[in-house]
Coordinates of C-alpha atoms in Angstrom, one line a residue:
M991 CA 75.0 87.4 57.6
T992 CA 76.9 85.7 54.7
F993 CA 78.4 82.2 54.9
K994 CA 81.1 81.6 52.3
E995 CA 83.1 78.7 51.0
G996 CA 86.1 78.0 53.2
Q997 CA 84.5 79.6 56.3
E998 CA 83.5 77.6 59.4
F999 CA 80.0 78.0 60.8
K1000 CA 79.9 77.1 64.5
V1001 CA 76.5 76.4 66.1
R1002 CA 75.7 75.9 69.8
I1003 CA 72.2 74.7 70.3
K1004 CA 70.0 73.3 73.1
P1005 CA 67.2 71.0 72.1
D1006 CA 64.0 71.4 74.2
D1007 CA 63.4 68.7 76.9
D1008 CA 60.4 67.5 74.9
S1009 CA 61.8 68.2 71.4
E1010 CA 60.7 65.9 68.6
S1011 CA 63.1 67.5 66.1
F1012 CA 64.8 70.7 65.1
A1013 CA 66.1 71.9 61.7
I1014 CA 68.8 74.3 60.5
N1015 CA 68.5 75.6 57.0
I1016 CA 71.2 77.3 55.0
G1017 CA 70.6 78.7 51.6
H1018 CA 69.5 81.8 49.6
D1019 CA 65.9 82.1 50.9
S1020 CA 63.0 80.0 52.2
E1021 CA 62.4 78.6 48.7
N1022 CA 66.1 77.7 48.0
I1023 CA 67.8 75.8 50.8
A1024 CA 71.1 74.2 50.0
M1025 CA 71.2 72.3 53.3
H1026 CA 68.3 71.3 55.5
F1027 CA 69.8 69.6 58.6
N1028 CA 67.1 67.9 60.6
P1029 CA 67.9 65.8 63.7
R1030 CA 64.8 63.8 64.7
F1031 CA 64.6 62.5 68.2
E1032 CA 61.7 60.1 67.6
T1033 CA 63.7 58.0 65.2
N1034 CA 67.3 58.9 66.3
T1035 CA 68.2 59.9 62.8
I1036 CA 69.5 63.0 61.1
V1037 CA 67.7 63.8 57.9
F1038 CA 69.3 66.0 55.2
N1039 CA 67.6 67.5 52.2
S1040 CA 67.6 70.5 49.9
L1041 CA 64.9 72.8 48.5
S1042 CA 65.2 74.3 45.0
G1043 CA 62.5 76.6 43.7
G1044 CA 60.2 75.4 46.5
S1045 CA 60.6 71.7 45.5
W1046 CA 62.3 69.3 48.0
G1047 CA 65.0 66.9 46.7
D1048 CA 65.5 63.3 47.9
E1049 CA 66.0 62.9 51.6
H1050 CA 69.3 61.5 52.9
S1051 CA 69.3 59.9 56.4
E1052 CA 72.1 59.2 58.8
G1053 CA 71.9 56.8 61.8
N1054 CA 74.7 58.5 63.8
F1055 CA 72.8 60.5 66.4
P1056 CA 74.9 62.3 69.0
F1057 CA 72.1 64.6 70.2
A1058 CA 70.1 64.4 73.5
R1059 CA 67.0 66.3 74.5
G1060 CA 67.7 69.1 76.9
E1061 CA 71.5 68.9 76.5
E1062 CA 73.4 71.8 74.9
C1063 CA 75.7 70.8 72.1
K1064 CA 77.8 72.3 69.4
F1065 CA 78.7 71.4 65.8
H1066 CA 80.5 72.9 62.9
I1067 CA 79.6 73.3 59.2
N1068 CA 82.0 73.9 56.3
F1069 CA 81.3 73.7 52.6
N1070 CA 82.5 74.1 49.1
N1071 CA 80.6 74.1 45.8
E1072 CA 80.3 70.3 45.9
Q1073 CA 79.7 69.3 49.6
F1074 CA 78.7 70.4 53.0
Y1075 CA 80.8 69.0 55.8
I1076 CA 79.3 68.7 59.3
K1077 CA 81.3 67.9 62.4
L1078 CA 78.9 66.5 64.9
P1079 CA 79.1 67.0 68.7
D1080 CA 80.8 63.6 69.2
G1081 CA 83.5 64.6 66.7
S1082 CA 82.3 62.4 63.8
M1083 CA 81.9 63.9 60.3
L1084 CA 79.0 63.8 57.9
N1085 CA 78.7 65.2 54.5
F1086 CA 75.8 66.2 52.2
P1087 CA 76.0 67.3 48.6
N1088 CA 75.8 71.0 47.9
R1089 CA 72.9 70.5 45.4
L1090 CA 72.6 74.2 44.7
G1091 CA 76.3 74.4 43.9
D1092 CA 77.0 77.9 45.2
V1093 CA 79.9 79.2 47.2
K1094 CA 78.0 81.8 49.2
Y1095 CA 74.7 81.7 51.2
K1096 CA 73.0 84.4 53.1
Y1097 CA 69.9 82.7 54.5
F1098 CA 69.9 80.9 57.8
D1099 CA 66.9 79.6 59.7
V1100 CA 66.3 77.5 62.8
S1101 CA 63.0 75.8 63.4
G1102 CA 61.5 73.2 65.7
G1103 CA 62.2 72.3 69.3
A1104 CA 65.6 73.9 70.0
R1105 CA 67.1 77.2 71.1
I1106 CA 70.2 78.7 69.6
I1107 CA 72.8 79.5 72.3
G1108 CA 75.4 80.9 70.0
I1109 CA 76.5 81.2 66.3
K1110 CA 79.9 82.1 65.0
I1111 CA 81.2 82.3 61.4
K1112 CA 85.0 82.5 60.9

């Protein structure tokens, strides 16, 4: 599965009833992640980061938190070589620098306390 600049990545996900957090990673492989998207229920924050050559960058936190344990939600991700743009379930927008600077990624990973309901790239 390849995600390219200009495409929209739609994710429907359902956090577990007792979820502490979940993460969605988009990049080249497990050592090179352009966007680590990590909603954390314990602190009601969304943490972003990137991983290059196995080394994490500086975390970026957002206080807007439109996620609820046990409730299905959907959000959309777009990107270019400079930024990722994330449309959250409440319609608000966040962005995070595309620190790897590429226009195509083939690695996608979901971890933590959530279940993927659906994924669509168009």
